[in-house]
Coordinates of C-alpha atoms in Angstrom, one line a residue:
Chain A
M15 CA 38.1 60.3 46.7
M16 CA 34.7 60.7 48.5
Q17 CA 35.2 58.4 51.8
K18 CA 33.2 57.4 54.6
Q19 CA 35.0 58.3 58.2
K20 CA 34.0 59.7 61.7
I21 CA 33.5 63.3 62.1
D22 CA 32.5 65.7 65.3
W23 CA 29.0 67.0 64.6
Q24 CA 26.8 68.9 66.5
G25 CA 28.6 67.6 69.5
Q26 CA 28.5 64.2 68.6
S27 CA 30.9 61.7 66.9
V28 CA 29.0 60.6 63.9
W29 CA 29.6 58.6 60.4
A30 CA 29.9 60.8 57.3
W31 CA 30.7 60.9 53.5
V32 CA 33.4 63.6 53.0
L33 CA 35.4 65.1 50.0
K34 CA 38.0 67.8 50.5
Q35 CA 39.3 69.8 47.9
K36 CA 42.0 72.4 47.9
K37 CA 39.5 75.0 49.1
S38 CA 35.8 73.3 49.5
L39 CA 34.4 70.8 51.0
W40 CA 31.5 68.4 50.6
L41 CA 29.8 66.9 53.5
H42 CA 27.0 64.4 53.6
V43 CA 25.7 63.9 57.7
C44 CA 22.8 63.0 59.0
G45 CA 20.5 62.8 55.6
K46 CA 21.8 66.4 54.3
T47 CA 24.6 67.3 52.0
Y48 CA 26.6 70.5 52.4
Y49 CA 29.1 72.3 50.2
Y50 CA 31.5 74.9 52.1
K51 CA 33.6 77.0 50.6
E52 CA 36.9 78.5 52.5
V53 CA 36.4 82.0 52.4
S54 CA 39.7 84.0 51.8
A55 CA 39.7 87.6 52.3
S56 CA 40.6 88.3 48.7
R57 CA 37.3 86.0 47.4
S58 CA 35.1 87.6 49.9
R59 CA 36.2 91.0 48.1
S60 CA 35.6 89.9 44.5
E61 CA 32.1 88.2 45.2
A62 CA 31.0 91.5 47.3
S63 CA 32.2 93.3 43.6
I64 CA 29.4 91.4 41.8
A65 CA 27.1 94.1 42.5
K66 CA 23.5 93.8 41.9
N67 CA 23.2 96.1 39.1
E68 CA 24.7 93.4 36.5
I69 CA 23.0 90.1 35.4
H70 CA 25.6 87.5 34.8
A71 CA 24.7 84.2 33.0
P72 CA 24.0 81.6 35.7
M73 CA 25.1 78.6 33.6
P74 CA 26.1 78.0 30.1
G75 CA 23.1 78.2 27.7
K76 CA 21.6 80.1 24.8
I77 CA 19.9 83.9 24.5
L78 CA 16.1 83.2 24.0
K79 CA 14.7 86.9 24.7
V80 CA 16.6 90.3 25.3
H81 CA 13.3 92.4 26.6
Y82 CA 15.5 95.8 27.0
Q83 CA 18.0 97.7 24.9
V84 CA 20.4 100.4 26.3
G85 CA 19.1 103.3 27.7
D86 CA 15.7 101.5 28.3
K87 CA 14.2 102.0 31.9
V88 CA 14.1 99.2 34.1
V89 CA 12.6 98.5 37.6
A90 CA 14.1 96.0 39.9
G91 CA 12.4 92.7 39.8
Q92 CA 11.5 93.0 35.9
V93 CA 12.6 89.8 33.8
A94 CA 15.2 91.2 31.3
I95 CA 16.4 88.0 29.8
V96 CA 15.3 85.0 29.2
M97 CA 17.9 82.1 28.4
E98 CA 17.7 78.2 27.8
A99 CA 19.9 75.7 29.0
M100 CA 19.5 72.1 29.5
K101 CA 16.1 72.0 27.5
M102 CA 14.6 74.4 30.1
E103 CA 13.8 78.1 29.9
Y104 CA 15.1 80.5 32.7
S105 CA 14.0 84.3 33.5
L106 CA 16.9 86.7 34.8
E107 CA 15.7 89.8 36.7
V108 CA 17.4 93.1 37.3
G109 CA 18.4 93.4 40.8
V110 CA 17.8 97.4 40.8
S111 CA 15.9 99.8 39.0
G112 CA 17.9 102.3 36.8
Q113 CA 18.6 102.8 33.2
V114 CA 20.4 100.1 31.1
S115 CA 24.0 101.0 30.4
H116 CA 25.5 98.0 28.9
L117 CA 24.0 95.1 27.2
N118 CA 26.5 91.9 26.1
C119 CA 24.4 89.7 24.3
Q120 CA 21.7 89.6 22.0
E121 CA 19.1 86.5 21.1
G122 CA 20.5 83.7 19.8
D123 CA 23.8 84.0 21.3
Q124 CA 25.5 81.2 23.0
V125 CA 26.8 82.3 26.4
S126 CA 29.4 81.0 28.7
K127 CA 28.8 80.3 32.6
D128 CA 29.3 84.0 34.7
Q129 CA 29.3 86.0 31.6
L130 CA 28.4 89.4 31.9
L131 CA 24.9 89.7 30.1
L132 CA 23.8 93.3 31.2
Q133 CA 24.2 96.3 33.4
V134 CA 22.0 98.9 34.9
Q135 CA 23.4 102.2 35.8
E136 CA 21.1 103.2 39.1
Chain B
M1 CA 11.1 34.6 15.0
R2 CA 13.5 37.6 13.6
R3 CA 17.2 36.9 14.4
V4 CA 18.6 39.9 16.4
D5 CA 22.3 39.7 17.6
K6 CA 23.1 43.5 17.7
I7 CA 21.0 46.3 18.5
A8 CA 22.0 49.7 18.3
V9 CA 21.2 52.0 21.7
A10 CA 20.3 55.7 20.0
N11 CA 20.4 57.2 23.3
R12 CA 22.4 58.2 26.3
G13 CA 22.3 58.5 30.3
E14 CA 20.4 56.0 32.5
V15 CA 17.8 54.7 29.7
A16 CA 20.7 54.0 27.5
V17 CA 22.3 51.9 30.6
R18 CA 18.6 50.2 30.9
I19 CA 18.4 49.0 27.8
I20 CA 22.3 48.1 27.4
R21 CA 21.7 45.6 30.6
A22 CA 18.4 44.2 29.1
C23 CA 20.5 43.2 25.9
Q24 CA 23.3 41.9 27.9
E25 CA 20.6 39.2 29.9
L26 CA 19.4 38.4 26.9
N27 CA 22.9 37.5 25.2
I28 CA 22.3 40.2 22.6
A29 CA 25.2 42.7 21.6
T30 CA 24.9 46.2 22.1
V31 CA 26.4 49.2 19.9
L32 CA 26.3 52.7 22.0
L33 CA 25.4 55.7 19.3
H34 CA 27.0 58.6 21.5
S35 CA 27.8 62.0 20.9
E36 CA 31.2 63.7 21.4
A37 CA 30.3 64.8 24.9
D38 CA 29.2 61.1 26.1
E39 CA 32.5 59.1 26.2
G40 CA 33.1 59.7 29.6
T41 CA 29.6 58.1 30.5
L42 CA 28.6 54.8 32.3
A43 CA 26.6 53.5 29.0
Y44 CA 30.0 54.1 27.3
R45 CA 31.5 51.7 29.5
L46 CA 29.0 49.1 29.8
S47 CA 28.3 48.6 25.7
D48 CA 30.2 46.2 23.8
E49 CA 31.0 48.6 20.9
Q50 CA 30.7 52.2 20.4
I51 CA 30.4 54.6 17.7
C52 CA 30.4 58.5 17.5
I53 CA 27.6 60.1 15.8
G54 CA 28.3 63.9 16.2
P55 CA 29.7 66.6 18.3
A56 CA 27.5 67.3 21.9
P57 CA 24.3 69.7 20.3
S58 CA 21.4 67.0 20.3
L59 CA 20.8 68.5 16.7
E60 CA 23.8 67.2 15.2
S61 CA 23.6 64.1 16.7
Y62 CA 21.1 62.6 18.7
L63 CA 18.5 64.1 16.7
N64 CA 20.3 63.5 13.3
I65 CA 18.5 60.5 11.6
D66 CA 21.1 60.1 8.8
N67 CA 24.1 59.7 11.3
N68 CA 22.0 57.4 13.8
I69 CA 21.2 55.2 10.8
Q70 CA 24.5 55.2 8.9
A71 CA 26.3 54.5 12.2
A72 CA 24.2 51.5 13.1
K73 CA 24.3 50.2 10.0
S74 CA 28.1 50.5 9.7
M75 CA 28.5 48.5 12.9
G76 CA 26.1 45.6 11.9
A77 CA 23.2 46.3 14.1
D78 CA 20.0 44.0 13.1
A79 CA 17.8 46.9 15.5
I80 CA 17.9 50.0 16.9
H81 CA 16.5 50.9 20.3
P82 CA 15.3 54.8 20.7
G83 CA 14.6 54.8 24.3
F84 CA 12.7 57.9 25.2
G85 CA 13.0 61.7 23.9
F86 CA 15.2 62.3 20.8
L87 CA 14.1 60.1 18.2
S88 CA 11.8 57.5 19.8
E89 CA 8.8 59.1 18.4
N90 CA 10.0 60.1 14.9
A91 CA 8.4 58.4 12.2
N92 CA 10.7 59.5 9.7
F93 CA 13.4 57.4 11.7
A94 CA 11.3 54.5 12.1
K95 CA 11.0 54.4 8.4
A96 CA 14.5 55.1 8.0
C97 CA 15.0 51.9 10.1
E98 CA 12.9 49.4 8.0
E99 CA 14.4 50.8 4.8
N100 CA 17.8 49.9 5.9
R101 CA 16.7 46.5 7.1
M102 CA 17.2 47.0 10.7
I103 CA 14.2 46.6 13.3
F104 CA 12.8 49.7 15.1
I105 CA 12.2 48.9 18.3
G106 CA 9.0 50.6 18.4
P107 CA 5.1 50.4 17.1
S108 CA 5.4 50.8 13.2
A109 CA 6.1 54.3 11.4
S110 CA 2.3 54.5 10.5
T111 CA 1.4 54.1 14.2
I112 CA 3.8 56.8 15.3
E113 CA 2.1 59.0 12.9
L114 CA -1.3 58.7 13.7
F115 CA -0.7 59.6 17.4
G116 CA 1.6 61.6 16.8
D117 CA -0.6 64.4 15.0
K118 CA -2.9 65.0 17.9
I119 CA -6.0 65.5 15.7
S120 CA -5.7 62.2 14.2
A121 CA -5.4 60.4 17.5
K122 CA -8.6 62.2 18.5
K123 CA -10.4 60.9 16.1
L124 CA -9.3 57.4 16.7
V125 CA -10.5 57.8 20.2
E126 CA -13.9 59.2 19.2
K127 CA -14.2 56.4 16.7
V128 CA -13.9 53.5 19.3
G129 CA -16.3 56.0 21.8
G130 CA -13.5 56.9 24.2
P131 CA -13.6 59.7 26.6
L132 CA -12.4 63.0 24.9
L133 CA -12.5 66.5 25.9
P134 CA -15.1 69.0 24.4
G135 CA -13.5 70.6 21.8
Y136 CA -13.0 71.1 18.0
Q137 CA -10.5 69.2 15.6
G138 CA -12.3 70.0 12.2
E139 CA -10.7 70.7 9.2
D140 CA -12.0 74.4 8.7
Q141 CA -9.4 76.5 10.4
S142 CA -11.0 79.8 9.2
L143 CA -10.7 82.4 12.0
D144 CA -14.5 82.7 12.3
T145 CA -15.0 78.9 12.6
L146 CA -12.2 78.8 15.3
M147 CA -13.8 81.8 17.0
S148 CA -17.2 80.7 16.9
E149 CA -16.3 76.8 18.2
C150 CA -14.3 78.8 21.1
D151 CA -17.8 80.2 22.2
R152 CA -19.6 76.9 21.6
I153 CA -16.7 74.8 24.1
G154 CA -17.1 77.4 26.8
Y155 CA -14.0 79.1 28.6
P156 CA -11.5 78.5 29.9
L157 CA -10.3 76.6 26.8
M158 CA -6.8 76.0 24.7
V159 CA -5.7 76.3 21.6
K160 CA -2.9 73.5 20.7
A161 CA -1.0 72.8 17.8
A162 CA -2.0 69.7 15.7
A163 CA 1.6 68.5 15.3
G164 CA 2.8 69.8 18.5
G165 CA 4.5 68.8 21.7
G166 CA 6.8 69.6 24.6
G167 CA 4.5 72.4 25.4
R168 CA 5.1 74.7 22.4
G169 CA 2.1 76.1 20.4
I170 CA -0.2 76.0 23.3
R171 CA -2.5 79.1 24.5
V172 CA -5.0 79.1 27.1
V173 CA -7.9 81.3 26.5
Q174 CA -9.7 82.6 29.8
Q175 CA -12.5 84.4 28.0
A176 CA -13.8 85.3 24.7
S177 CA -12.0 88.4 24.3
E178 CA -8.4 86.8 24.2
A179 CA -10.0 84.3 21.6
K180 CA -8.6 85.9 18.6
A181 CA -5.4 87.3 19.5
Q182 CA -4.4 83.6 21.3
I183 CA -5.6 81.6 18.1
L184 CA -3.6 83.8 15.8
S185 CA -0.5 83.3 18.2
A186 CA -0.9 79.5 18.7
Q187 CA -1.1 79.5 15.0
K188 CA 2.2 81.4 14.2
E189 CA 4.0 79.7 17.0
A190 CA 2.9 76.2 15.4
K191 CA 4.0 77.3 12.0
S192 CA 7.2 78.1 13.0
A193 CA 7.8 75.2 15.5
F194 CA 5.9 72.4 13.9
G195 CA 6.1 73.7 10.0
S196 CA 1.9 73.4 10.0
E197 CA -0.4 76.1 11.6
K198 CA -3.3 73.6 11.8
V199 CA -4.6 74.2 15.3
F200 CA -7.5 72.3 17.8
L201 CA -9.4 73.6 20.8
E202 CA -10.0 71.8 23.8
K203 CA -11.5 72.7 27.1
Y204 CA -9.1 73.5 29.9
L205 CA -9.0 71.6 33.1
A206 CA -7.0 74.1 35.4
D207 CA -7.1 71.2 38.3
A208 CA -6.7 67.9 37.0
K209 CA -4.6 64.6 37.7
H210 CA -2.5 63.4 35.4
I211 CA -3.1 59.6 35.0
E212 CA -1.8 57.1 32.5
V213 CA -2.1 53.5 31.6
Q214 CA 0.8 51.2 30.4
I215 CA -0.1 49.2 27.4
F216 CA 1.9 46.5 25.6
G217 CA 1.1 44.9 22.2
D218 CA 3.0 41.5 21.6
C219 CA 3.6 39.8 18.5
T220 CA 0.8 38.2 17.9
G221 CA -1.5 41.0 18.5
R222 CA -2.5 40.7 22.0
V223 CA -2.6 44.0 23.9
Y224 CA -2.1 44.0 27.7
H225 CA -2.7 46.8 29.9
L226 CA -0.5 46.9 32.9
F227 CA -2.4 49.1 35.0
D228 CA -2.1 53.0 35.9
R229 CA 0.7 55.5 37.2
E230 CA -0.2 58.9 38.2
C231 CA 2.5 61.7 37.5
S232 CA 0.6 64.8 38.6
I233 CA 3.9 66.2 40.3
Q234 CA 5.3 68.3 37.5
R235 CA 6.5 71.4 36.4
R236 CA 7.3 73.0 33.3
H237 CA 5.8 70.0 31.3
Q238 CA 8.3 67.8 33.1
K239 CA 7.4 64.8 35.4
V240 CA 9.1 64.8 38.4
I241 CA 7.4 62.3 40.8
E242 CA 5.8 59.4 39.6
E243 CA 4.0 56.2 41.3
S244 CA 1.8 53.3 40.4
L245 CA -0.6 52.6 41.2
S246 CA -2.7 56.3 41.2
P247 CA -4.1 56.7 44.8
S248 CA -7.3 58.7 43.1
L249 CA -8.9 56.1 41.1
R250 CA -11.9 54.2 42.4
P251 CA -12.3 50.8 41.2
Q252 CA -15.0 51.3 39.1
E253 CA -13.2 54.2 37.4
R254 CA -10.2 52.5 37.3
Q255 CA -11.4 49.3 35.3
Q256 CA -13.0 52.1 32.7
M257 CA -9.7 53.7 32.4
L258 CA -7.9 50.1 31.7
D259 CA -10.8 49.3 29.2
W260 CA -10.8 52.6 27.4
A261 CA -6.6 52.7 26.9
V262 CA -6.9 48.9 25.6
K263 CA -9.8 49.8 23.0
I264 CA -7.9 52.4 22.1
A265 CA -4.4 50.2 21.6
K266 CA -6.4 47.5 19.9
E267 CA -8.0 50.0 17.5
A268 CA -4.7 50.9 16.4
Q269 CA -3.2 47.3 16.1
Y270 CA -0.7 48.8 18.2
R271 CA 2.5 46.9 18.7
G272 CA 5.2 47.5 21.8
A273 CA 5.2 49.6 24.6
G274 CA 2.9 52.7 24.9
T275 CA 1.3 55.0 27.2
V276 CA -2.2 56.1 27.0
E277 CA -2.6 59.7 28.8
F278 CA -5.7 60.9 30.5
L279 CA -6.5 63.9 32.7
Y280 CA -8.7 63.4 35.6
Q281 CA -11.0 65.6 37.4
E282 CA -14.1 65.4 39.8
G283 CA -14.8 61.8 38.9
Q284 CA -14.3 62.2 34.9
F285 CA -11.6 61.1 32.6
Y286 CA -10.6 62.3 29.5
F287 CA -7.8 60.9 27.1
L288 CA -5.1 63.4 26.7
E289 CA -2.6 61.7 24.5
M290 CA -1.1 58.6 23.4
N291 CA 2.8 58.0 23.6
T292 CA 4.3 55.5 21.5
R293 CA 7.4 54.8 23.4
L294 CA 9.0 53.4 26.4
Q295 CA 8.1 56.0 29.3
V296 CA 10.9 57.1 31.6
E297 CA 8.7 56.2 34.9
H298 CA 8.4 52.8 33.3
P299 CA 10.3 51.5 36.2
V300 CA 6.9 51.7 39.0
T301 CA 5.0 49.8 36.5
E302 CA 7.7 47.2 36.6
M303 CA 7.9 47.2 40.3
V304 CA 4.3 46.7 41.0
L305 CA 3.6 44.1 38.7
N306 CA 7.1 42.4 38.4
V307 CA 7.7 42.4 34.6
D308 CA 10.3 43.8 32.6
L309 CA 9.1 46.1 29.9
V310 CA 12.4 46.6 28.3
K311 CA 13.1 42.9 28.0
A312 CA 9.3 42.6 26.2
Q313 CA 10.1 45.5 23.8
I314 CA 13.0 43.4 22.5
L315 CA 11.3 40.0 22.5
T316 CA 8.3 41.6 20.6
A317 CA 10.7 43.0 18.3
Q318 CA 12.4 39.4 17.6
E319 CA 8.7 38.1 17.2
R320 CA 9.0 36.2 20.0
G321 CA 6.0 35.7 22.7
L322 CA 6.1 36.8 26.0
L323 CA 5.8 34.9 29.6
W324 CA 2.8 37.2 30.6
E325 CA -0.7 35.6 31.2
E326 CA -3.3 38.4 32.0
E327 CA -4.7 36.8 35.1
D328 CA -1.0 36.8 36.8
L329 CA -1.0 40.7 35.7
R330 CA -1.8 41.6 39.3
P331 CA -0.2 44.9 41.2
M332 CA 1.2 44.2 44.5
G333 CA 2.2 46.9 46.8
H334 CA 3.0 50.5 45.6
A335 CA 6.1 52.0 43.9
I336 CA 7.4 55.4 43.3
E337 CA 9.6 57.0 41.5
C338 CA 11.6 60.1 42.0
R339 CA 14.1 62.0 38.9
L340 CA 17.3 63.1 40.4
Y341 CA 17.8 66.4 38.7
A342 CA 21.2 68.3 38.9
E343 CA 19.9 71.8 39.7
D344 CA 19.7 74.0 42.5
C345 CA 16.6 73.8 44.3
Y346 CA 17.2 76.5 46.7
N347 CA 17.9 78.7 43.4
K348 CA 15.0 78.5 41.4
G349 CA 16.1 75.2 40.0
I350 CA 19.0 76.7 37.9
P351 CA 20.9 73.9 36.4
S352 CA 24.1 72.6 38.0
T353 CA 27.0 71.4 35.8
G354 CA 30.2 70.1 36.4
P355 CA 31.8 66.5 37.4
L356 CA 30.3 64.3 39.4
L357 CA 32.5 64.2 42.4
G358 CA 31.3 61.1 44.3
C359 CA 28.1 59.5 44.9
H360 CA 26.7 56.7 47.0
W361 CA 23.4 54.7 46.3
P362 CA 22.2 53.1 49.4
M363 CA 21.1 49.8 48.3
G364 CA 18.4 47.8 50.1
P365 CA 15.0 45.5 49.6
G366 CA 12.6 47.5 47.6
R367 CA 15.0 50.2 46.4
R368 CA 16.2 50.4 42.8
F369 CA 18.7 53.1 41.3
E370 CA 18.7 54.0 37.6
I371 CA 21.6 55.5 37.0
G372 CA 23.5 57.2 33.9
F373 CA 26.4 58.5 35.7
E374 CA 29.2 57.3 38.1
A375 CA 31.6 59.5 39.8
G376 CA 34.1 61.1 37.5
D377 CA 31.5 61.5 34.7
E378 CA 30.6 65.0 33.5
I379 CA 27.0 66.3 33.7
T380 CA 27.0 68.7 30.6
S381 CA 24.8 71.6 29.9
Y382 CA 23.7 70.5 26.5
Y383 CA 21.3 67.4 27.4
D384 CA 18.2 67.2 30.0
P385 CA 19.6 67.5 33.5
M386 CA 18.3 64.5 34.9
I387 CA 21.2 62.5 36.6
A388 CA 19.1 59.5 37.9
K389 CA 15.8 57.9 39.1
V390 CA 15.4 56.4 42.3
V391 CA 12.6 54.0 42.8
V392 CA 11.0 52.3 45.9
W393 CA 8.7 49.8 46.1
D394 CA 6.8 48.8 49.7
E395 CA 3.4 46.9 50.7
N396 CA 1.6 50.2 50.5
R397 CA 1.7 54.0 49.6
P398 CA 2.6 55.6 52.9
R399 CA 5.2 52.7 53.6
A400 CA 6.4 53.4 49.9
I401 CA 6.6 57.3 50.9
Q402 CA 8.9 56.8 53.9
K403 CA 11.1 54.5 52.2
M404 CA 11.4 56.9 49.7
I405 CA 12.4 59.9 52.1
Q406 CA 14.8 57.6 53.7
T407 CA 16.6 56.7 50.3
L408 CA 16.6 60.0 49.6
K409 CA 18.4 61.4 53.0
E410 CA 21.3 58.3 52.3
S411 CA 21.7 59.0 49.1
V412 CA 24.9 60.8 48.4
L413 CA 26.1 63.1 45.5
F414 CA 29.1 65.4 45.6
G415 CA 30.2 67.7 42.8
V416 CA 26.6 69.4 41.2
K417 CA 23.7 70.4 43.5
T418 CA 20.6 68.4 43.2
N419 CA 16.8 68.7 44.0
I420 CA 17.0 65.7 46.7
D421 CA 15.8 68.3 49.6
E422 CA 13.0 69.6 47.4
L423 CA 11.8 66.1 46.4
I424 CA 11.9 65.2 50.5
Q425 CA 9.5 68.1 50.8
I426 CA 7.3 67.3 48.0
L427 CA 6.9 63.7 49.6
S428 CA 6.3 65.1 52.9
H429 CA 3.6 67.6 51.8
T430 CA -0.1 67.0 53.5
E431 CA -1.4 67.1 49.7
F432 CA 1.0 64.5 48.4
R433 CA 0.4 62.3 51.6
E434 CA -3.3 62.5 51.0
G435 CA -2.9 61.5 47.1
S436 CA -5.4 64.8 46.5
M437 CA -2.4 66.5 44.4
T438 CA -3.1 67.7 41.3
T439 CA -0.9 68.9 38.1
S440 CA -0.9 72.3 39.6
F441 CA 0.3 71.5 42.7
M442 CA 4.0 72.5 41.8
G443 CA 2.9 75.6 40.7
R444 CA 0.9 76.1 43.8
Y445 CA 3.6 75.0 46.2
F446 CA 7.0 74.9 44.6
A447 CA 6.8 77.7 42.1
Q448 CA 10.0 78.8 43.2
G449 CA 11.8 76.1 44.3
L450 CA 12.8 76.3 48.0
Q451 CA 13.4 78.8 50.3
E452 CA 17.5 79.9 50.3
K453 CA 19.0 76.6 52.0
E454 CA 19.2 77.7 56.2
V455 CA 22.8 76.8 57.2
S456 CA 22.5 77.6 61.2
E457 CA 25.7 79.2 62.7
D458 CA 26.3 76.0 64.3
E459 CA 26.5 74.0 61.0
Q460 CA 28.5 76.7 59.4
E461 CA 30.9 76.5 62.6
G462 CA 30.8 72.5 62.4
L463 CA 31.6 72.6 58.7
Q464 CA 34.8 74.9 59.1
K465 CA 36.0 72.6 61.8
V466 CA 35.5 69.4 59.6
F467 CA 37.2 71.3 56.9
E468 CA 40.1 72.0 59.1
S469 CA 40.4 68.6 60.5
L470 CA 40.9 66.9 57.2
P471 CA 43.9 66.5 55.4
A472 CA 44.6 68.5 52.3
S473 CA 43.8 66.6 49.3
S474 CA 46.5 66.1 46.7
G475 CA 45.8 67.2 43.2
S476 CA 44.2 70.0 41.8
G477 CA 40.5 68.7 41.7
G478 CA 40.8 66.6 44.9
W479 CA 40.2 63.5 42.8
E480 CA 43.3 61.3 43.2
S481 CA 43.2 58.8 46.0
T482 CA 44.5 60.1 49.4
S483 CA 45.7 57.0 50.7
P484 CA 49.0 57.6 52.4
Q485 CA 50.2 53.7 51.5
P486 CA 49.2 51.0 48.8
S487 CA 46.2 49.3 50.2
P488 CA 46.4 45.8 50.5
W489 CA 44.1 45.1 47.6
Q490 CA 47.1 46.0 45.3
K491 CA 49.2 43.5 46.7
G492 CA 50.4 40.8 43.9
K493 CA 49.4 43.3 41.0
T494 CA 52.0 44.0 38.9

């Protein structure tokens, strides 16, 4: 449960709203909201392994457009996929230049959060 | 007078809550028509009765006319309030309500149709001599005619679908050489999105303000105007911050705009709440469209005029008169509304979904919170990401801006990321403070949202210390109470 309590913050004792979960913390202090995630060794490795040559769905939604096919050449920063979620459109860009090596979605697909959509061979 | 004992609410989120509370204050029972995904929301808990109208996707629930009608009928509702969005401007829905002997709370189906078709709306405005953008809305839809009309109007201009809405079927033509391709592509999109390839042409104002007039037709045929709102802060056709009155209009311009809005509404024999939207640039204003429903931003009007628009809608549906006297409707002070979206403003505004783990709304004089969710409710990806609206009133605009910033800073939302930090930056921007912002403001200054959130080393260290100093919360989600012993309030309870 979210609670209001005194914490030590920037050398002062101040009132804050806090909600601690197992591995994370929500904190509202001095007019700002922070989200803190405990970084364990294994987690940081797995996060690093999500390489820039992959596009994952940032949220659940529907694929509106896929601009490339497997084998196409792409340049970093180009929009490869357009998806729709919550009535809005989002453009997903490739992070590196290279050749599309793997495509895991097509127009009209419903995708889940973090699903791998496209891979680029540098 | 028509008897209304039970109203079906065909909507969700904060507007459903707003309508339910108005009904409760008028002693009218409510039944919420909800999707499978919305059982865990505030409107569900507040309404007297609830009935499921289908699965989460809106097309199968909130946009399904038949399901809504059958559900409302089976629960014995006398009237349906559609809120905004979804079926609120659907003439077929209004017709279906009447055919099933339920009152549609809004204007008649024929009025909705008249203003829903952008061309017939313009014809009505033309008839009363209202201010229209130079353009073409003729029946002759041949490519030759459209192209020669483009040359006559001059560039840049817009090709728009006659049956359009929500930004679809719109093309900007910058110069003559692009005209043909853009007309063809607009027609094609109009055909697939709205079933009609009819388009019209309109001069394009690149740097205009969006100013609108709230009007209201009561059951005796009287039309009131309730002054203006400015909604220039918008992105991707979604408004973000609205205020009343507009900081830009000179008194004489305001009077003209209000007069036109009333004339247009009177010509249509308008009944209920409606909004006449205008574009305003360099001292000139032009009719944009008429929205035949309650607007999301209606609270700012309510705050400066001390009226209740939702109750007025319900009373009008009951064919009861209003308490308003024209001479009493005098605006006082200034009101601002901010829409809180569940999105990550540090990551291009990508929606943030999940359970709302905690929230706190800092009450105070002149602060109003329109909420649809409470702690524990889930923000899903099926609908609009708006979680709440924060509305403030103060004696003048600078004070209202200051109050809004303070209120936002004190507002606490845990579990999902929000656009609060972005709202504060917009409110602090010189152009916003001066009141000179136009609809290109967001694209110009906030196209990419905010830069990566900078958490200083001090803050990072502080967070880690706080995290380590707190006892681990029990339960998987950290949702259960962490208090070690029963609280004294539980005494006596069995």
